[in-house]
PDB file of C-alpha atoms in Angstrom:
ATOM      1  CA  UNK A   1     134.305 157.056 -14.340  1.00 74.00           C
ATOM      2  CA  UNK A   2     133.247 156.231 -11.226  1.00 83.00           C
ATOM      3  CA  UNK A   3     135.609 154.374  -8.736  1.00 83.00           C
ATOM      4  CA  UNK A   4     133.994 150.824  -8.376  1.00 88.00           C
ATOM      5  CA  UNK A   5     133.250 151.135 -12.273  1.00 88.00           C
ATOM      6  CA  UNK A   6     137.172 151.753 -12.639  1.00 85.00           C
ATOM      7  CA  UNK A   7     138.164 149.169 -10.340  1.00 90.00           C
ATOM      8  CA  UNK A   8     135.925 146.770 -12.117  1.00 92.00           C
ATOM      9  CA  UNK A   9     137.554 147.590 -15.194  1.00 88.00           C
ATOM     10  CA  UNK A  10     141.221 147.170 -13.798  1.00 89.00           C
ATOM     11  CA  UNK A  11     140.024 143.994 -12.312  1.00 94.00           C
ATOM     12  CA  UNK A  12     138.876 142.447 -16.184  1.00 93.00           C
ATOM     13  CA  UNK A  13     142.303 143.842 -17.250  1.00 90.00           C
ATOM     14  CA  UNK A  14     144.011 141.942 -14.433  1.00 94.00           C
ATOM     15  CA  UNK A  15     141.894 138.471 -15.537  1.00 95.00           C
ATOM     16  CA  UNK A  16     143.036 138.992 -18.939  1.00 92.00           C
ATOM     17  CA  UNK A  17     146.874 139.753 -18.501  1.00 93.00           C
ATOM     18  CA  UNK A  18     146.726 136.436 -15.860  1.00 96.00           C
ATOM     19  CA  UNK A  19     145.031 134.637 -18.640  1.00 95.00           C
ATOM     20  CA  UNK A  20     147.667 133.960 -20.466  1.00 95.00           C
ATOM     21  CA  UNK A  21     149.702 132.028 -17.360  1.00 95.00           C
ATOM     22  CA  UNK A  22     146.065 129.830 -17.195  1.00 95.00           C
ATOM     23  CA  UNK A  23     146.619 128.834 -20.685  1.00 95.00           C
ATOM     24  CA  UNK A  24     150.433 127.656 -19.985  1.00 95.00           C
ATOM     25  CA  UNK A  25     149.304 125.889 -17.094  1.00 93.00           C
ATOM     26  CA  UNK A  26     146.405 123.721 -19.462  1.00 92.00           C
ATOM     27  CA  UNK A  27     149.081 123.874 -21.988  1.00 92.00           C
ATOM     28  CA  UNK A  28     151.369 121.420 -19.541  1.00 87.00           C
ATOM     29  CA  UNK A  29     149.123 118.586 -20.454  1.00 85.00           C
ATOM     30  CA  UNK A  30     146.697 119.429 -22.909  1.00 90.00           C
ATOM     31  CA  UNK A  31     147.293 120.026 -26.989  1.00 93.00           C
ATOM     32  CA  UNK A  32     147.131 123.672 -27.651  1.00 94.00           C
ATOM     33  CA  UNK A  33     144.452 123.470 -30.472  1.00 96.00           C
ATOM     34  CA  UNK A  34     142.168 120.705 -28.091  1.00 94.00           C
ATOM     35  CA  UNK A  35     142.533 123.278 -25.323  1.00 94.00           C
ATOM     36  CA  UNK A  36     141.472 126.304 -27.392  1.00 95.00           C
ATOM     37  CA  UNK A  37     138.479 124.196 -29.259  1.00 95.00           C
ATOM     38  CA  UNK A  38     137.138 123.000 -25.650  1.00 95.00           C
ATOM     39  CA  UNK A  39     137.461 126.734 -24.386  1.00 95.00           C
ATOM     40  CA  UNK A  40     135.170 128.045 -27.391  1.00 96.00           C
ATOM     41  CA  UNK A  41     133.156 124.830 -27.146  1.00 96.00           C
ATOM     42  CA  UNK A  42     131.905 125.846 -23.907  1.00 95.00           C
ATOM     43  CA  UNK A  43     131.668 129.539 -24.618  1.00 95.00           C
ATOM     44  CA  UNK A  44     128.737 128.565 -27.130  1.00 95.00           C
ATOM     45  CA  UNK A  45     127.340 125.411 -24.953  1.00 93.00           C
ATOM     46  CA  UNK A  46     124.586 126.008 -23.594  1.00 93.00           C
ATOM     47  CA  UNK A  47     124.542 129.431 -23.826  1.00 92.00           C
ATOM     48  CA  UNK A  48     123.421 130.020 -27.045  1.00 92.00           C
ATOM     49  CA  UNK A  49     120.325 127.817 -26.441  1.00 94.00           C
ATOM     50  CA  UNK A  50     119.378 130.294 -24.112  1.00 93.00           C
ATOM     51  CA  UNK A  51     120.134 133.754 -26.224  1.00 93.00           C
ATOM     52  CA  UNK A  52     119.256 134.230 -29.478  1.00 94.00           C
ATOM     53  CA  UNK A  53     121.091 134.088 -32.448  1.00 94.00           C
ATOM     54  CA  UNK A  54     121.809 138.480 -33.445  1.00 93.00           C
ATOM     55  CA  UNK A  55     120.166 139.946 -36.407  1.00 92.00           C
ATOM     56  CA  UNK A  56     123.664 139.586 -38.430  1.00 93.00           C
ATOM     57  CA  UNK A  57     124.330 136.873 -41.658  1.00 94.00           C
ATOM     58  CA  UNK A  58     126.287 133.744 -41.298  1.00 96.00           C
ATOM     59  CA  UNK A  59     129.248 134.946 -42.875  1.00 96.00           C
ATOM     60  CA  UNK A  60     130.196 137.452 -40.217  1.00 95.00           C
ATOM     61  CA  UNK A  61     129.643 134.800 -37.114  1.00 96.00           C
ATOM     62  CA  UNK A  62     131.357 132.075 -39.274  1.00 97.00           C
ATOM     63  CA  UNK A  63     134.208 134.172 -40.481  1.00 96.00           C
ATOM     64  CA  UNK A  64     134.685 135.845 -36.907  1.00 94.00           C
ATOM     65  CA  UNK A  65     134.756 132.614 -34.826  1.00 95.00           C
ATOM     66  CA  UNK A  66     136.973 130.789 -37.492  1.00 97.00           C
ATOM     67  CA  UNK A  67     139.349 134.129 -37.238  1.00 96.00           C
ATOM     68  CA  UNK A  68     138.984 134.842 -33.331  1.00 94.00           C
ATOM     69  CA  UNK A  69     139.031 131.142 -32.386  1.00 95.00           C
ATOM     70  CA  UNK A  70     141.235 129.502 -34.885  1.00 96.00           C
ATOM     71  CA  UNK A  71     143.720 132.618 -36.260  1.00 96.00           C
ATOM     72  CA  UNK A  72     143.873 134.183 -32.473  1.00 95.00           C
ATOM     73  CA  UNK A  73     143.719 131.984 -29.577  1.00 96.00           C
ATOM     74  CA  UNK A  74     144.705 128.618 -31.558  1.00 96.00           C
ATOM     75  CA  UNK A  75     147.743 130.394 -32.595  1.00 97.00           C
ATOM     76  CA  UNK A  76     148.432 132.316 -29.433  1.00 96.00           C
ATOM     77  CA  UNK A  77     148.034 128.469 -27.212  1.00 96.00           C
ATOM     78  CA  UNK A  78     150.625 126.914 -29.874  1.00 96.00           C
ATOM     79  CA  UNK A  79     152.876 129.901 -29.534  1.00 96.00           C
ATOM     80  CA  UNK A  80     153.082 129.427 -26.192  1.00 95.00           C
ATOM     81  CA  UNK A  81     153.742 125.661 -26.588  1.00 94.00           C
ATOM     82  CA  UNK A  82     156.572 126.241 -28.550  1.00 94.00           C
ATOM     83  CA  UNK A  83     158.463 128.550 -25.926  1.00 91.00           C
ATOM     84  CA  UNK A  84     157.014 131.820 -25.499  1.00 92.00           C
ATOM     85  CA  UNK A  85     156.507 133.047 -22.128  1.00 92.00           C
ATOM     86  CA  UNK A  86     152.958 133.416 -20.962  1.00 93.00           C
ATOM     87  CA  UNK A  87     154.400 137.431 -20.104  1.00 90.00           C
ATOM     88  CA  UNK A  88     155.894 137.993 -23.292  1.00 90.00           C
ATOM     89  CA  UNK A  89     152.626 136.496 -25.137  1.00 93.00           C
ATOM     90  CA  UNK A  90     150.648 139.206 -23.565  1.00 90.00           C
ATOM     91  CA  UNK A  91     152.819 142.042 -24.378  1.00 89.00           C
ATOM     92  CA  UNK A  92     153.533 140.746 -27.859  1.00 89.00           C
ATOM     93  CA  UNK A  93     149.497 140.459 -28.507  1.00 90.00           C
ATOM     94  CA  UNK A  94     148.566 143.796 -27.970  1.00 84.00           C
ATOM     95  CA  UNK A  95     150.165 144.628 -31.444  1.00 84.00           C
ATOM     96  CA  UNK A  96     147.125 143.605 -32.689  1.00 83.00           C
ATOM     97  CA  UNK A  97     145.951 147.892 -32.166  1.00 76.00           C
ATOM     98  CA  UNK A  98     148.569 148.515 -34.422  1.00 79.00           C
ATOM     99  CA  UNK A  99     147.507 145.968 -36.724  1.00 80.00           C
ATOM    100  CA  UNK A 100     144.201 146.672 -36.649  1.00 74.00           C
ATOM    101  CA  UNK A 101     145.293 150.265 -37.502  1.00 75.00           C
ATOM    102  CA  UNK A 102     147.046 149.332 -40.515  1.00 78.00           C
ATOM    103  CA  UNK A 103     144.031 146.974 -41.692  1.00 76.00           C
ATOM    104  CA  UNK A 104     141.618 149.937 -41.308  1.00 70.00           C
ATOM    105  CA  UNK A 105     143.276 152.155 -43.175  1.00 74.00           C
ATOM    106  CA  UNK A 106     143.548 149.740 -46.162  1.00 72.00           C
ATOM    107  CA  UNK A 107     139.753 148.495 -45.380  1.00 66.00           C
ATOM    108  CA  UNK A 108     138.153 152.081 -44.699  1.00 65.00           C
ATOM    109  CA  UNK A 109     140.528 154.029 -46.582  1.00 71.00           C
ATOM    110  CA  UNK A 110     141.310 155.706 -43.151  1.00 67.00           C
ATOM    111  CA  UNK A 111     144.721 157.219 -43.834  1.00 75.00           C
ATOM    112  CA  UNK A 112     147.126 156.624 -40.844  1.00 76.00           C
ATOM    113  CA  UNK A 113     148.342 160.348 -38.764  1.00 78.00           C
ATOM    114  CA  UNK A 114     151.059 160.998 -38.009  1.00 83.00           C
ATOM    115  CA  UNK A 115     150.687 159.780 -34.599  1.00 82.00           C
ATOM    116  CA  UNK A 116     149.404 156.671 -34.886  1.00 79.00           C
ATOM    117  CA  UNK A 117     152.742 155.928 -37.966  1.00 83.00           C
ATOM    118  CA  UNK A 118     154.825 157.607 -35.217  1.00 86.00           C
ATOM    119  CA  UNK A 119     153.411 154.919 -32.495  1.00 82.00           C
ATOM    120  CA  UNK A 120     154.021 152.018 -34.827  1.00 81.00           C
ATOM    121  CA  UNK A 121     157.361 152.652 -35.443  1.00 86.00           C
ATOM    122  CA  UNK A 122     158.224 152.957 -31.713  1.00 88.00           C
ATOM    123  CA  UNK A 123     156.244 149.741 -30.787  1.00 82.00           C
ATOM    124  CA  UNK A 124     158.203 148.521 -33.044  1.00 83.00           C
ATOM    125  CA  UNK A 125     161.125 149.309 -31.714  1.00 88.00           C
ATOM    126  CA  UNK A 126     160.317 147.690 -28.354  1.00 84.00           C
ATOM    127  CA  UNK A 127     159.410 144.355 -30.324  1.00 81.00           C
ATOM    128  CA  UNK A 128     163.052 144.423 -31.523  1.00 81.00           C
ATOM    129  CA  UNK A 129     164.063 144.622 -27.772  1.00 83.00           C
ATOM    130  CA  UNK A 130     161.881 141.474 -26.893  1.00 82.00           C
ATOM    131  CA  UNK A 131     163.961 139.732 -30.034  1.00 76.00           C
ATOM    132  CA  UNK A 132     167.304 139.918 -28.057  1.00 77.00           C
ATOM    133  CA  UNK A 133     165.787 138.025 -25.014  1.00 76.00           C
ATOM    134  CA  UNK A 134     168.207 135.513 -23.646  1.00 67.00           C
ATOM    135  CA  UNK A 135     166.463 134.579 -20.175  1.00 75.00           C
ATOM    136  CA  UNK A 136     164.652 131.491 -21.900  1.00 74.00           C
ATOM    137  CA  UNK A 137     161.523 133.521 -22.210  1.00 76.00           C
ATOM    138  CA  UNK A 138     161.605 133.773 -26.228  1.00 83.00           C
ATOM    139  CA  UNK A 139     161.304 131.507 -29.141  1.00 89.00           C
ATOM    140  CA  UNK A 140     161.427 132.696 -32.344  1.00 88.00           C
ATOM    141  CA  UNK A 141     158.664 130.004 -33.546  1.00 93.00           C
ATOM    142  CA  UNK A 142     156.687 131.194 -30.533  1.00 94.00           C
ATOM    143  CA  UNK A 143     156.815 134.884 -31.124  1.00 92.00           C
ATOM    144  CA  UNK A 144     155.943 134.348 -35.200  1.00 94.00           C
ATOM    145  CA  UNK A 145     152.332 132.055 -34.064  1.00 96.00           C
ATOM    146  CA  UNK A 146     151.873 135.111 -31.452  1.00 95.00           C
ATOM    147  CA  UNK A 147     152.219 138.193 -33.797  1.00 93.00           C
ATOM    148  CA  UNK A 148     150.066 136.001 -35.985  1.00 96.00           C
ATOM    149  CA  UNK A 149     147.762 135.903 -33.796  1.00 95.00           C
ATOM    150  CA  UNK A 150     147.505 139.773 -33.153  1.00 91.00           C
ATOM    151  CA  UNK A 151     147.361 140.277 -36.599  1.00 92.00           C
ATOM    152  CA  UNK A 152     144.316 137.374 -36.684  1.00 92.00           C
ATOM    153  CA  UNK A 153     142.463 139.492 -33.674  1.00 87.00           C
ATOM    154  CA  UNK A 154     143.253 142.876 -35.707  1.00 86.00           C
ATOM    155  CA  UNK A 155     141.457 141.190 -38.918  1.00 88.00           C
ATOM    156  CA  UNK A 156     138.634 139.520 -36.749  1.00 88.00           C
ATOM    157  CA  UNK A 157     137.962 143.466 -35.351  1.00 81.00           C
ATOM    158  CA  UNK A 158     137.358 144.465 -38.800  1.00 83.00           C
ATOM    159  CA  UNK A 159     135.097 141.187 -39.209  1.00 88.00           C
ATOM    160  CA  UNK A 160     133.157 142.630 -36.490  1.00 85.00           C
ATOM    161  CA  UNK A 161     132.959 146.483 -37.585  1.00 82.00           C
ATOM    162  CA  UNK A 162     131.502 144.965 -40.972  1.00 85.00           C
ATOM    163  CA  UNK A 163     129.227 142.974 -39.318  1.00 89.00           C
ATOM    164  CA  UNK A 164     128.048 146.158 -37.693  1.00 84.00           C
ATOM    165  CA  UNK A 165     126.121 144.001 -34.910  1.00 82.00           C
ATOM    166  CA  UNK A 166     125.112 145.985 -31.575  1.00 82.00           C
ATOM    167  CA  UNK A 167     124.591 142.443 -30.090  1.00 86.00           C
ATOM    168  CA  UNK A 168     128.217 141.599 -28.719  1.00 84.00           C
ATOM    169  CA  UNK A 169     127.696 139.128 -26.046  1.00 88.00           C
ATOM    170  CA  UNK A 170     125.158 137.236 -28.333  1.00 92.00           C
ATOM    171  CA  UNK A 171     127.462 137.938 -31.407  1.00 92.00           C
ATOM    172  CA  UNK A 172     130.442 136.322 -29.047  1.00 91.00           C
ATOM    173  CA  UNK A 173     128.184 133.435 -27.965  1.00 94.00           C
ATOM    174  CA  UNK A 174     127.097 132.239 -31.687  1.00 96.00           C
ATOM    175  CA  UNK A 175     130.829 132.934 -33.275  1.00 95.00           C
ATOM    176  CA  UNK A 176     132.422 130.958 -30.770  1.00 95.00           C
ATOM    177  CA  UNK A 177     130.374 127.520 -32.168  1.00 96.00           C
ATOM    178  CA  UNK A 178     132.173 127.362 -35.384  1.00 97.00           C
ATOM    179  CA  UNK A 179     135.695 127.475 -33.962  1.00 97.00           C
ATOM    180  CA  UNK A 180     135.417 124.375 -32.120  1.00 96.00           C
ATOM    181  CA  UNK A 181     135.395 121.881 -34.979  1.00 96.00           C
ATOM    182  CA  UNK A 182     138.330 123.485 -37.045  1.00 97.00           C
ATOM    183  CA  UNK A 183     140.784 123.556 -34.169  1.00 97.00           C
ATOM    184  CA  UNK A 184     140.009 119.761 -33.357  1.00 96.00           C
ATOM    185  CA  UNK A 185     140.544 119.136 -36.841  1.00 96.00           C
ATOM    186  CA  UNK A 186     143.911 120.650 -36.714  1.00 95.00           C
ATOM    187  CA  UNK A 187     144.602 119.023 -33.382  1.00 94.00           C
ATOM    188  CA  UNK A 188     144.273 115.449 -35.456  1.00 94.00           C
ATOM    189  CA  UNK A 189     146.172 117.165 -38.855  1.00 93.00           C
ATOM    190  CA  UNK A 190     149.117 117.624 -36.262  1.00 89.00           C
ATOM    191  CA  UNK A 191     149.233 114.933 -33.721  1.00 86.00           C
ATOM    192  CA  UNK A 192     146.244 112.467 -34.442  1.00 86.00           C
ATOM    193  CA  UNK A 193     144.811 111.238 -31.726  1.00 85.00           C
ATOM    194  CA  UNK A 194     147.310 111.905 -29.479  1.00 81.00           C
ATOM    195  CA  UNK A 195     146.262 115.521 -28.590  1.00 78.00           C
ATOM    196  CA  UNK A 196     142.717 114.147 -27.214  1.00 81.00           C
ATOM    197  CA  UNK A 197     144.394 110.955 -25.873  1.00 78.00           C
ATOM    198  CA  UNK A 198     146.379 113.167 -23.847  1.00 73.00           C
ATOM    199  CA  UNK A 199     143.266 115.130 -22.448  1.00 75.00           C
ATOM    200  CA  UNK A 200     141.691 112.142 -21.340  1.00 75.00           C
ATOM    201  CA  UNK A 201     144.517 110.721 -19.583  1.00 76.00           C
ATOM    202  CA  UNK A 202     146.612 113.516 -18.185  1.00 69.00           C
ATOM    203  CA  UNK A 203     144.279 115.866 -17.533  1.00 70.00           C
ATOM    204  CA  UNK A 204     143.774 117.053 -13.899  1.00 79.00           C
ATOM    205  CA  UNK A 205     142.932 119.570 -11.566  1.00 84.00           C
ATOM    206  CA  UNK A 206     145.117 122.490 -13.013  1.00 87.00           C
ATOM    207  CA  UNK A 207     143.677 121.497 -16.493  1.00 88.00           C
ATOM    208  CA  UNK A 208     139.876 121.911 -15.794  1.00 90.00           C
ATOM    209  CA  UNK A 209     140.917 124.765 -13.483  1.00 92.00           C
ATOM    210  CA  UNK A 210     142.670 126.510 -16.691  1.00 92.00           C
ATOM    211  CA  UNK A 211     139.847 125.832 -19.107  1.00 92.00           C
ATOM    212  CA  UNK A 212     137.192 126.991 -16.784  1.00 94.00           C
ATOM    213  CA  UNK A 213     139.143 130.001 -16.157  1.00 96.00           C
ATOM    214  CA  UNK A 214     139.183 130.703 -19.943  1.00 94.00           C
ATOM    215  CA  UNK A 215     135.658 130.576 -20.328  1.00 94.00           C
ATOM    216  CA  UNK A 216     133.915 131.785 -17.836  1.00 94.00           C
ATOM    217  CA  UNK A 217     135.630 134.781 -16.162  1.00 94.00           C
ATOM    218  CA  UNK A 218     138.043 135.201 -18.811  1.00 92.00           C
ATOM    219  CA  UNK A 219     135.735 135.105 -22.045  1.00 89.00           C
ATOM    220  CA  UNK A 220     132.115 135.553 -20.982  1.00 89.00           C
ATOM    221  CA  UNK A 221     132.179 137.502 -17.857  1.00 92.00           C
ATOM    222  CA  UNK A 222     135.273 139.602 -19.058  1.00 89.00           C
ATOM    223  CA  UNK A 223     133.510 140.538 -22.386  1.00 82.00           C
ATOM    224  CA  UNK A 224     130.360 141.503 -20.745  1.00 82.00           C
ATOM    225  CA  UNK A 225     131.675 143.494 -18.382  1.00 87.00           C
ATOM    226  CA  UNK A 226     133.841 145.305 -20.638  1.00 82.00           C
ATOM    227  CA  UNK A 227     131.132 145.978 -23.197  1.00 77.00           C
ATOM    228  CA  UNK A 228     128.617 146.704 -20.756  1.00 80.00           C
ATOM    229  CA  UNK A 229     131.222 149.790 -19.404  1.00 83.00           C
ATOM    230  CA  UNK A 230     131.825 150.613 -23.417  1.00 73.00           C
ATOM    231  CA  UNK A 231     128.094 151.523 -23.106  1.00 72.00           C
ATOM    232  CA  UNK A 232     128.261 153.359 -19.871  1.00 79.00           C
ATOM    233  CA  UNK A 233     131.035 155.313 -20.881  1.00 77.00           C
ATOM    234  CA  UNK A 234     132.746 156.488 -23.852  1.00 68.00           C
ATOM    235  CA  UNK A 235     135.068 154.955 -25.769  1.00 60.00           C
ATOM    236  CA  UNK A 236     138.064 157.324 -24.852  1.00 58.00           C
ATOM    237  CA  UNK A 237     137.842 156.397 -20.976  1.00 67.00           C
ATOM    238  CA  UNK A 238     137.133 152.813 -21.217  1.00 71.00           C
ATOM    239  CA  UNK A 239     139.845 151.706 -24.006  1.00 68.00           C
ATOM    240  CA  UNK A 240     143.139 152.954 -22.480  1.00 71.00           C
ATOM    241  CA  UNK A 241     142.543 150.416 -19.605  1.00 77.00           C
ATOM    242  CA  UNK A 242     143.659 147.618 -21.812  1.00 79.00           C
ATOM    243  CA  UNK A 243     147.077 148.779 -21.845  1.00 80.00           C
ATOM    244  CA  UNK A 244     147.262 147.302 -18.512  1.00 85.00           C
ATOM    245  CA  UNK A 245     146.573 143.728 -19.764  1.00 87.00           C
ATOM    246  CA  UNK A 246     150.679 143.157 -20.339  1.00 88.00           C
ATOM    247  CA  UNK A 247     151.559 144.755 -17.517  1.00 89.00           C
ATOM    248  CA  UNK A 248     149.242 141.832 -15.356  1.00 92.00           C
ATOM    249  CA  UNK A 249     150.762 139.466 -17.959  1.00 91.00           C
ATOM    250  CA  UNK A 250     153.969 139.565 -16.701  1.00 91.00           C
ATOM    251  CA  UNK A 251     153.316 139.888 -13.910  1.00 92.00           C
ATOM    252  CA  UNK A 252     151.402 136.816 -13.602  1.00 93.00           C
ATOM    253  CA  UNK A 253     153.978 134.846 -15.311  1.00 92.00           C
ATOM    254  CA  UNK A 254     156.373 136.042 -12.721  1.00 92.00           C
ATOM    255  CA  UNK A 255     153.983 135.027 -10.240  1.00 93.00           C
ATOM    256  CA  UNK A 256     153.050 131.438 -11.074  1.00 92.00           C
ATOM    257  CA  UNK A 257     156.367 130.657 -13.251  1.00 91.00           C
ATOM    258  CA  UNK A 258     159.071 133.142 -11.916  1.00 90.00           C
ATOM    259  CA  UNK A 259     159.412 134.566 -15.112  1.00 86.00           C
ATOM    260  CA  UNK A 260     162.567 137.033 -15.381  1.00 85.00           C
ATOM    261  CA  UNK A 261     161.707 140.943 -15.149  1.00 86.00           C
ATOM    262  CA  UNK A 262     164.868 141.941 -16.836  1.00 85.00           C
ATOM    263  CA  UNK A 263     165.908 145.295 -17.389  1.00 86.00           C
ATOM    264  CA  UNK A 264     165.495 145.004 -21.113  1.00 84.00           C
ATOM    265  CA  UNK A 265     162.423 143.177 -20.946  1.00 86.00           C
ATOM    266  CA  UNK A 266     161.261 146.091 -18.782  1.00 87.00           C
ATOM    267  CA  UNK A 267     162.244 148.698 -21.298  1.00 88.00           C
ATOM    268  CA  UNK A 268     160.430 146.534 -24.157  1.00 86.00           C
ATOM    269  CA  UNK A 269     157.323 146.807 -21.852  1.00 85.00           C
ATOM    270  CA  UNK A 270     157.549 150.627 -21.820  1.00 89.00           C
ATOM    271  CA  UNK A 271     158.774 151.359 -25.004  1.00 89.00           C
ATOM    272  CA  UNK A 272     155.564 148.955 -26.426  1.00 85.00           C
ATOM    273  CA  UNK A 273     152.931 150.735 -24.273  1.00 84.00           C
ATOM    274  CA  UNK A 274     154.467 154.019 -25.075  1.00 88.00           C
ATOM    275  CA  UNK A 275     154.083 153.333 -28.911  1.00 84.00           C
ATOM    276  CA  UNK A 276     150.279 151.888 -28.803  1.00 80.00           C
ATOM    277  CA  UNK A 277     149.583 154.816 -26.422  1.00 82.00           C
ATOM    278  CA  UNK A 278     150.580 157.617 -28.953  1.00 85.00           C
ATOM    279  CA  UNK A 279     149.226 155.167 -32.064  1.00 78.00           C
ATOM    280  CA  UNK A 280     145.724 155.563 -30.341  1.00 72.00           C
ATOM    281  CA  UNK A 281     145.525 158.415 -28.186  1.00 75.00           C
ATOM    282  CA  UNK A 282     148.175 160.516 -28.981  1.00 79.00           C
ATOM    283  CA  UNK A 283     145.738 162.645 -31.279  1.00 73.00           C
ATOM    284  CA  UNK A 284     143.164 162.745 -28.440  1.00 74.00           C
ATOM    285  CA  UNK A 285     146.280 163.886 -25.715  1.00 73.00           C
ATOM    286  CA  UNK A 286     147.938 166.719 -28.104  1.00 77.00           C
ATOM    287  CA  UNK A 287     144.217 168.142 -28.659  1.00 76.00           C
ATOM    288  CA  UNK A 288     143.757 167.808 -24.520  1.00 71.00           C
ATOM    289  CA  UNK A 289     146.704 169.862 -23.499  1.00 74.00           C
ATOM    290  CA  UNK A 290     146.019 172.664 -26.341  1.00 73.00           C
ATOM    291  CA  UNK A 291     142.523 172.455 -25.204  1.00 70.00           C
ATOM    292  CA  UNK A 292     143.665 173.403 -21.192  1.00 68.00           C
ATOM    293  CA  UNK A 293     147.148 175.397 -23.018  1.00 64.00           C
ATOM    294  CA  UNK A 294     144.593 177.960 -24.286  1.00 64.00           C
ATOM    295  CA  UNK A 295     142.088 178.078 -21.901  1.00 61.00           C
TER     296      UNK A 295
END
């Protein structure tokens, strides 16, 4: 990969591990559910007036944004409502490779190796870590809407493999209109009209700063860039990048909220990685060093 490609791609990393901060700071005034349907409601407005709609049925655009707006991000805003640390929400997340693992095996009958079983288990290990938080940084309500989440973004992934749709900026454009609507109906299920009351009235500054954020580098311009280096390169060079996303999570949320970098919280960081990097790539490293053992 070529160095300005790389640090482009460390840079979109960066944006989405700080992301998750941006959202706690719109969360301070905003309902979570408003704040996610007003994020997706401009990903779609006006853009998808201007590109047209890909050559995929309904079902997959309406199943996809009601998964990826509603399951993932309106679960991962009310997690963080509820106590989770914007940090710990972006290490927690990234179980959704692991997820999306499991859900492929059962959807494509792709049996799981022994790496990827051996990567879950150890992930899982550093979840139980993140469990025996006492610096403030955990809720137990928090981290069950988060790992729901992750397993919403591993089942919206397989939405999007069956859609089979080479179109993935338009694809992300036309999904994101039908996830508006549901999360502003949960907003009024929940709170009534206090949730858009409050956006009206409270809102500042920081709040139109965090939902721009969310949109437009974060969604649009992070997804195109991304997918536009999936194309330049393969798969196998691009994807381990992502791992860095937590990593800029916390230390974002140490940044703008002085979250604690504990030892343990630390070791749940590496232990995590550790496990999604042998679920993934462990198969792809042990044929690597054979590869250069032999020659």
């Amino acid at each position: 990969m070529k160095m300005h490609h790389l640090l482009l791609a460390v840079v979109i990393t960066a944006i989405w591990g700080i992301n998750f901060s941006v959202i706690k700071l719109g969360l301070k005034e905003v309902d979570p559910f408003v704040l996610a349907g007003i994020r997706f409601l401009l990903c779609a407005l006006p853009a998808l007036f201007f590109i047209a709609k890909p050559a995929v049925k309904w079902r997959w655009l309406i199943g996809y944004g009601l998964v990826f707006g509603v399951g993932l991000w309106g679960m991962v805003n009310l997690g963080i409502r509820l106590g989770l640390s914007a940090g710990v929400a972006s290490l927690v997340l990234q179980f959704s490779a692991l997820f999306t693992l499991l859900l492929g095996s059962w959807a494509f009958r792709e049996p799981l190796s022994r790496f990827q079983s051996a990567g879950i288990a150890i992930a899982l290990t550093g979840l139980s870590c993140i469990i025996f938080l006492t610096d403030g940084s955990v809720s137990v309500l928090g981290l069950g809407c988060v790992l729901f989440g992750a397993i919403a973004w591993s089942v919206a992934n397989i939405l999007y493999k069956k859609a089979n749709s080479h179109q993935v900026f338009a694809f992300l454009i036309w999904s994101s209109l039908f996830a508006p609507i549901p999360l502003f109906i949960l907003s009024y299920a929940v709170n009534g009209l206090s949730g858009f009351h409050g956006l009206l009235t409270h809102a500042h500054g920081t709040t139109l700063l965090s939902i721009l954020f969310q949109v437009y580098p974060n969604t649009l311009f992070g997804y195109w860039v991304w997918n536009a280096l999936l194309k330049r390169y393969p798969v196998s060079t691009v994807a381990p990048l992502s791992l860095l996303v937590p990593v800029f999570g916390l230390l974002g949320s140490f940044w703008i909220f002085d979250e604690q970098l504990s030892a343990l919280k630390l070791a749940a960081l590496l232990i995590i990685v550790s496990g999604l990097t042998i679920g993934l790539y462990g198969a792809r490293l042990m044929q690597a060093w054979r590869g250069r053992f032999a020659s």
